Amino acid sequence: MENRIKELLAEIEAFNTNNISALEKFRIKFLGKKGIMNDMFEHLKSLPNEHKKDFGQYVNTLKNSINSKIESIKENLNSQLDLSVNQVNIDLSLPVNFNNLGSRHPISIMRKRIIEIFERIGFTVSDGPEIEDDWHNFSALNFPEEHPARDMQDTFFIEQKPDIALRTHTSSVQVRVMESTKPPIRTISPGRVFRNEAISARAHCIFHQIEGLYIDKDVSFADLKQTLLYFAREMFGEDTKIRLRPSFFPFTEPSAEMDISCNLCKGKGCNICKYTGWVEILGCGMVDPNVLENCGIDSKVYTGFAFGMGIERMTMLKYQIKDLRLFFENDLNFLKQFESVI
Ligand code: DAH
């Protein structure tokens, strides 16, 4: 029997494979239910007690050598498997892992949409400075000297210079365009504006507006109404209705505020429209002749309309965003929701 064990030890020693099923066969041959080790243990049981100890040691050596052989071959096979995954099984046709490019900010998405809508009917885009003088922000726009909008509470003045301020609206760009361009003028002016307001869900000290201006001979209130109806339908859907309510702005006469039928409840009444079926979206009117004259345009020859809307407000209505502060916090969970919008 000792010789038999020596032979087996030599066989185990010599065994090697890189094939997993050959290894399994080897394991079954020795350790399986009807395997060699089982026979050995049976034989051990049958021996008289005085021989059990010696033979037991042989059997243990045999068992250990089988186990360590199996372990070492397994390790070898595993490392070969890793190598083959790294070196051979590379799928070169897989698309690359694109860098995450981020998404457009919802305010940028909305600004772009508004511009596209007005560009289609011949409006150009114009720009003006964010740091503005009193003339362009107030005086040329017919604001009386004592108008409350000039008050320190509303306006951020620059270094105690009462004449220089952060613009409070994009209407200042109207003035700049009229001063530098001969009619006909058809332009929209998107931009950032600043007001000294406490920050809340509905108000912020920085926000965005788009100003519109159309100056030509014979421009009438009907043109204003049709232009705004076209805009409302393009932006909020074909069945959108508009209504104009009389209002007051120093730079337009007559002035109006425009509501659209609530695009959420379709006019039935919900908490967005405060159960009125209408939501206010912009201010507008016929450019006051004083403003035309202030900007060097003959008010006897030309007439025009103007309008101004808040981009945040439009975005909140379009995407049902309830808190204005979200636009400025740059929370990725919020911004990521606009990834699919181009
Ligand atoms: N500038 C106004 C504001 O900030 C908005 C506005 C109203 C602009 C009427 C206009 C207009 O051009 O005609 O509230």
Coordinates of C-alpha atoms and ligand atoms in Angstrom, one line a residue:
M1 CA 0.0 0.0 0.0
E2 CA 2.9 2.4 0.8
N3 CA 4.2 1.9 -2.7
R4 CA 0.7 2.7 -4.1
I5 CA 0.7 5.9 -2.2
K6 CA 4.1 6.9 -3.4
E7 CA 3.0 6.3 -7.0
L8 CA -0.1 8.4 -6.4
L9 CA 2.1 11.2 -4.9
A10 CA 4.3 11.1 -8.0
E11 CA 1.2 11.2 -10.2
I12 CA -0.2 14.3 -8.3
E13 CA 3.2 16.0 -8.5
A14 CA 3.4 15.5 -12.2
F15 CA -0.1 16.6 -13.0
N16 CA -0.6 19.9 -14.7
T17 CA -3.3 21.4 -17.0
N18 CA -4.6 24.7 -18.2
N19 CA -8.0 23.2 -18.9
I20 CA -10.7 23.6 -16.3
S21 CA -12.6 20.4 -17.1
A22 CA -9.3 18.4 -16.9
L23 CA -8.8 19.8 -13.5
E24 CA -12.3 18.8 -12.5
K25 CA -11.7 15.3 -13.7
F26 CA -8.6 15.2 -11.6
R27 CA -10.5 16.4 -8.6
I28 CA -13.2 13.8 -9.0
K29 CA -10.7 11.0 -9.6
F30 CA -9.1 11.7 -6.2
L31 CA -11.8 13.5 -4.1
G32 CA -15.0 12.4 -5.6
K33 CA -17.5 10.1 -3.8
K34 CA -16.1 7.0 -5.5
G35 CA -12.6 8.5 -5.7
I36 CA -9.2 7.3 -4.5
M37 CA -9.3 9.1 -1.2
N38 CA -12.5 7.5 -0.3
D39 CA -11.0 4.1 -0.9
M40 CA -8.0 5.1 1.3
F41 CA -10.2 6.1 4.2
E42 CA -12.2 2.9 3.9
H43 CA -9.0 1.0 4.0
L44 CA -7.8 3.0 7.0
K45 CA -11.0 2.0 8.9
S46 CA -10.4 -1.6 8.2
L47 CA -6.8 -1.6 9.5
P48 CA -6.0 -2.9 13.0
N49 CA -5.5 -0.1 15.5
E50 CA -1.7 -0.4 15.7
H51 CA -1.3 0.3 11.9
K52 CA -3.9 3.1 11.8
K53 CA -1.5 5.9 12.9
D54 CA 1.2 5.4 10.3
F55 CA -1.2 4.8 7.4
G56 CA -3.3 7.7 8.6
Q57 CA -0.3 10.0 8.1
Y58 CA 0.3 8.8 4.6
V59 CA -3.3 9.4 3.7
N60 CA -3.1 12.9 5.1
T61 CA 0.0 13.7 3.1
L62 CA -1.8 12.5 0.0
K63 CA -4.9 14.6 0.7
N64 CA -2.9 17.7 1.4
S65 CA -0.9 17.3 -1.8
I66 CA -4.1 16.9 -3.9
N67 CA -5.6 20.0 -2.3
S68 CA -2.6 22.2 -2.8
K69 CA -2.2 20.9 -6.4
I70 CA -5.8 21.8 -7.2
E71 CA -5.5 25.3 -5.6
S72 CA -2.3 26.1 -7.4
I73 CA -3.7 25.1 -10.8
K74 CA -6.9 27.1 -10.1
E75 CA -4.9 30.2 -9.3
N76 CA -3.0 29.8 -12.5
L77 CA -6.1 29.4 -14.5
N78 CA -7.7 32.5 -12.9
S79 CA -4.7 34.7 -13.7
Q80 CA -4.7 33.5 -17.3
L81 CA -8.4 34.4 -17.4
D82 CA -7.7 38.0 -16.2
L83 CA -4.9 38.3 -18.8
S84 CA -7.1 37.1 -21.6
V85 CA -9.9 39.6 -20.6
N86 CA -7.3 42.4 -20.5
Q87 CA -5.4 41.5 -23.6
V88 CA -7.6 39.5 -26.0
N89 CA -11.2 40.0 -25.3
I90 CA -11.3 43.7 -25.9
D91 CA -14.3 44.7 -28.0
L92 CA -12.9 47.4 -30.2
S93 CA -16.3 48.1 -31.7
L94 CA -17.7 49.3 -28.4
P95 CA -18.6 53.0 -28.4
V96 CA -16.2 55.2 -26.4
N97 CA -17.2 56.4 -23.0
F98 CA -18.1 60.0 -24.0
N99 CA -17.1 62.8 -21.6
N100 CA -20.2 64.2 -19.9
L101 CA -20.6 67.5 -21.7
G102 CA -23.3 68.9 -19.4
S103 CA -26.4 70.6 -20.5
R104 CA -27.7 74.0 -21.4
H105 CA -29.0 76.1 -18.6
P106 CA -32.9 76.4 -18.8
I107 CA -32.6 80.2 -19.1
S108 CA -30.3 79.7 -22.1
I109 CA -32.7 77.2 -23.7
M110 CA -35.6 79.7 -23.3
R111 CA -33.6 82.7 -24.5
K112 CA -32.6 80.7 -27.6
R113 CA -36.3 79.7 -28.3
I114 CA -37.6 83.2 -27.9
I115 CA -34.9 84.5 -30.3
E116 CA -35.7 81.8 -32.8
I117 CA -39.4 82.7 -32.8
F118 CA -38.8 86.4 -33.4
E119 CA -36.0 85.9 -35.9
R120 CA -38.5 84.0 -38.1
I121 CA -40.5 87.3 -38.5
G122 CA -37.5 89.4 -39.2
F123 CA -36.3 90.6 -35.8
T124 CA -32.6 91.0 -35.2
V125 CA -30.8 90.5 -31.9
S126 CA -29.2 93.5 -30.2
D127 CA -27.1 94.0 -27.1
G128 CA -26.3 96.7 -24.6
P129 CA -24.2 97.2 -21.5
E130 CA -25.2 95.9 -18.1
I131 CA -23.7 98.9 -16.4
E132 CA -25.8 101.7 -17.7
D133 CA -26.2 105.5 -17.3
D134 CA -29.3 107.3 -16.1
W135 CA -30.1 108.5 -19.6
H136 CA -30.4 105.1 -21.2
N137 CA -32.0 103.3 -18.3
F138 CA -34.4 106.1 -17.2
S139 CA -34.4 109.6 -18.7
A140 CA -34.6 108.8 -22.3
L141 CA -37.4 106.3 -21.5
N142 CA -39.5 109.2 -20.1
F143 CA -39.1 108.3 -16.4
P144 CA -39.9 111.5 -14.5
E145 CA -37.2 112.7 -12.2
E146 CA -39.0 111.5 -9.0
H147 CA -40.1 108.1 -10.4
P148 CA -39.9 105.4 -7.7
A149 CA -38.0 103.0 -10.0
R150 CA -35.0 105.4 -9.7
D151 CA -35.1 105.0 -6.0
M152 CA -32.1 103.5 -4.2
Q153 CA -34.3 100.6 -3.1
D154 CA -34.8 99.3 -6.6
T155 CA -31.6 100.3 -8.4
F156 CA -28.0 99.2 -7.7
F157 CA -25.9 102.4 -8.2
I158 CA -22.2 102.1 -8.9
E159 CA -19.9 103.5 -6.3
Q160 CA -22.2 106.3 -5.1
K161 CA -22.3 107.8 -8.7
P162 CA -26.0 108.6 -9.0
D163 CA -25.6 108.7 -12.8
I164 CA -24.3 105.1 -13.2
A165 CA -26.2 102.0 -12.3
L166 CA -26.7 98.3 -13.1
R167 CA -29.5 98.4 -15.7
T168 CA -32.9 97.6 -14.1
H169 CA -34.4 96.5 -17.4
T170 CA -33.4 95.7 -21.0
S171 CA -35.5 98.7 -22.2
S172 CA -32.2 100.6 -22.0
V173 CA -31.1 98.7 -25.2
Q174 CA -34.2 100.2 -27.0
V175 CA -32.7 103.6 -26.5
R176 CA -29.3 102.6 -27.7
V177 CA -30.7 100.9 -30.8
M178 CA -32.9 103.9 -31.7
E179 CA -30.0 106.3 -31.2
S180 CA -27.7 104.4 -33.5
T181 CA -30.1 103.0 -36.1
K182 CA -32.4 104.5 -38.6
P183 CA -35.9 103.0 -38.9
P184 CA -37.3 100.6 -39.8
I185 CA -36.1 98.8 -36.7
R186 CA -37.1 95.4 -35.7
T187 CA -35.0 94.0 -32.8
I188 CA -35.1 92.0 -29.7
S189 CA -32.6 92.5 -26.8
P190 CA -32.0 89.7 -24.4
G191 CA -29.9 90.3 -21.3
R192 CA -29.3 90.3 -17.6
V193 CA -31.0 92.9 -15.4
F194 CA -30.5 93.9 -11.7
R195 CA -32.8 95.1 -9.0
N196 CA -32.3 95.6 -5.4
E197 CA -34.9 93.1 -4.2
A198 CA -34.9 90.5 -1.4
I199 CA -34.3 87.0 -2.8
S200 CA -37.3 84.7 -2.6
A201 CA -39.1 82.0 -4.6
R202 CA -40.7 84.8 -6.7
A203 CA -38.1 87.5 -6.8
H204 CA -34.3 87.8 -7.3
C205 CA -31.8 90.6 -7.6
I206 CA -30.5 89.3 -10.9
F207 CA -32.8 88.1 -13.7
H208 CA -33.1 88.0 -17.4
Q209 CA -35.4 89.9 -19.8
I210 CA -36.0 90.1 -23.5
E211 CA -37.0 93.5 -24.9
G212 CA -38.7 93.9 -28.3
L213 CA -38.9 97.0 -30.4
Y214 CA -40.5 97.6 -33.8
I215 CA -40.3 101.1 -35.3
D216 CA -41.5 102.0 -38.8
K217 CA -44.1 104.1 -40.6
D218 CA -47.7 103.2 -39.7
V219 CA -47.0 100.7 -37.0
S220 CA -50.2 100.2 -35.1
F221 CA -51.5 98.6 -32.0
A222 CA -52.9 95.9 -34.2
D223 CA -49.4 95.0 -35.3
L224 CA -48.3 94.7 -31.7
K225 CA -51.3 92.5 -30.9
Q226 CA -50.7 90.2 -33.9
T227 CA -46.9 89.9 -33.2
L228 CA -47.6 89.0 -29.6
L229 CA -50.3 86.5 -30.5
Y230 CA -47.9 84.8 -33.0
F231 CA -45.2 84.7 -30.3
A232 CA -47.6 83.2 -27.6
R233 CA -48.8 80.5 -30.0
E234 CA -45.3 79.6 -31.1
M235 CA -44.1 79.4 -27.6
F236 CA -47.1 77.9 -25.7
G237 CA -49.0 76.1 -28.4
E238 CA -51.5 76.8 -31.2
D239 CA -54.6 77.1 -29.0
T240 CA -53.1 79.7 -26.7
K241 CA -55.2 82.8 -26.3
I242 CA -53.9 86.2 -25.3
R243 CA -55.6 89.1 -23.6
L244 CA -54.3 92.7 -23.1
R245 CA -55.0 94.6 -20.0
P246 CA -54.5 98.4 -19.8
S247 CA -51.4 99.3 -17.8
F248 CA -48.8 102.0 -17.4
F249 CA -45.2 102.4 -18.3
P250 CA -43.5 105.8 -18.7
F251 CA -42.1 104.8 -22.1
T252 CA -45.2 103.5 -23.8
E253 CA -48.6 105.1 -24.5
P254 CA -51.0 103.3 -24.5
S255 CA -49.4 100.6 -22.3
A256 CA -50.7 97.1 -21.6
E257 CA -49.9 93.9 -19.8
M258 CA -50.4 90.7 -21.7
D259 CA -51.8 87.5 -20.3
I260 CA -51.9 84.1 -22.0
S261 CA -54.5 81.5 -21.3
C262 CA -53.0 79.1 -18.7
N263 CA -51.3 76.4 -20.7
L264 CA -51.5 74.0 -17.7
C265 CA -55.2 73.9 -17.0
K266 CA -56.2 75.2 -20.5
G267 CA -58.1 78.0 -18.9
K268 CA -60.1 75.9 -16.4
G269 CA -58.3 77.3 -13.3
C270 CA -55.3 75.9 -11.4
N271 CA -52.8 77.1 -8.8
I272 CA -50.4 78.3 -11.5
C273 CA -53.0 80.8 -12.8
K274 CA -54.5 81.3 -9.3
Y275 CA -57.8 79.9 -10.7
T276 CA -58.2 82.8 -13.1
G277 CA -57.3 80.8 -16.3
W278 CA -54.8 83.5 -17.3
V279 CA -51.2 84.2 -16.5
E280 CA -49.3 87.4 -17.1
I281 CA -46.3 87.2 -19.3
L282 CA -45.2 90.6 -20.5
G283 CA -45.6 94.4 -20.6
C284 CA -46.0 96.2 -23.9
G285 CA -47.3 99.3 -25.6
M286 CA -46.9 101.9 -28.3
V287 CA -43.5 103.7 -27.9
D288 CA -44.2 107.1 -26.4
P289 CA -43.5 109.9 -28.9
N290 CA -41.3 111.5 -26.2
V291 CA -39.1 108.5 -26.3
L292 CA -38.8 108.5 -30.1
E293 CA -37.9 112.2 -30.0
N294 CA -35.4 111.6 -27.1
C295 CA -33.6 109.1 -29.4
G296 CA -33.6 111.3 -32.5
I297 CA -36.5 109.7 -34.3
D298 CA -39.2 111.9 -35.8
S299 CA -42.4 111.0 -34.0
K300 CA -44.5 112.6 -36.7
V301 CA -43.2 110.1 -39.3
Y302 CA -42.6 107.0 -37.3
T303 CA -44.5 105.0 -34.7
G304 CA -43.6 101.8 -33.0
F305 CA -44.3 99.2 -30.4
A306 CA -42.2 97.7 -27.6
F307 CA -42.6 94.9 -25.2
G308 CA -40.5 93.3 -22.4
M309 CA -40.7 89.9 -20.8
G310 CA -38.9 88.1 -18.0
I311 CA -37.1 85.0 -19.3
E312 CA -37.2 83.3 -15.8
R313 CA -41.0 83.8 -15.8
M314 CA -41.4 82.3 -19.2
T315 CA -39.2 79.3 -18.2
M316 CA -41.1 78.8 -15.0
L317 CA -44.4 78.7 -17.0
K318 CA -43.1 76.5 -19.7
Y319 CA -41.4 73.9 -17.4
Q320 CA -43.6 74.4 -14.3
I321 CA -40.7 75.5 -12.1
K322 CA -42.0 76.8 -8.8
D323 CA -38.9 78.5 -7.3
L324 CA -36.9 81.2 -9.1
R325 CA -33.8 80.5 -6.9
L326 CA -33.3 77.2 -8.7
F327 CA -32.0 79.1 -11.7
F328 CA -29.1 80.5 -9.8
E329 CA -28.1 77.7 -7.5
N330 CA -26.6 75.4 -10.2
D331 CA -27.8 72.3 -8.4
L332 CA -26.9 69.4 -10.9
N333 CA -30.1 67.5 -10.0
F334 CA -32.0 70.4 -11.4
L335 CA -29.9 71.2 -14.4
K336 CA -29.6 67.6 -15.5
Q337 CA -33.3 67.5 -16.2
F338 CA -32.7 69.7 -19.2
E339 CA -30.0 67.4 -20.7
S340 CA -32.3 66.3 -23.5
V341 CA -33.3 69.8 -24.5
I342 CA -31.2 71.4 -27.2
Ligands
DAH1 N1 -39.2 97.4 -18.9 C1 -40.4 96.9 -18.3 C2 -40.1 96.2 -17.0 O1 -38.9 95.9 -16.7 C3 -41.0 95.8 -19.2 C4 -41.6 96.5 -20.4 C5 -42.9 96.9 -20.4 C6 -40.8 96.7 -21.5 C7 -43.5 97.5 -21.5 C8 -41.4 97.3 -22.6 C9 -42.7 97.7 -22.6 O2 -40.7 97.6 -23.8 O3 -43.3 98.3 -23.7 O4 -40.9 95.8 -16.2

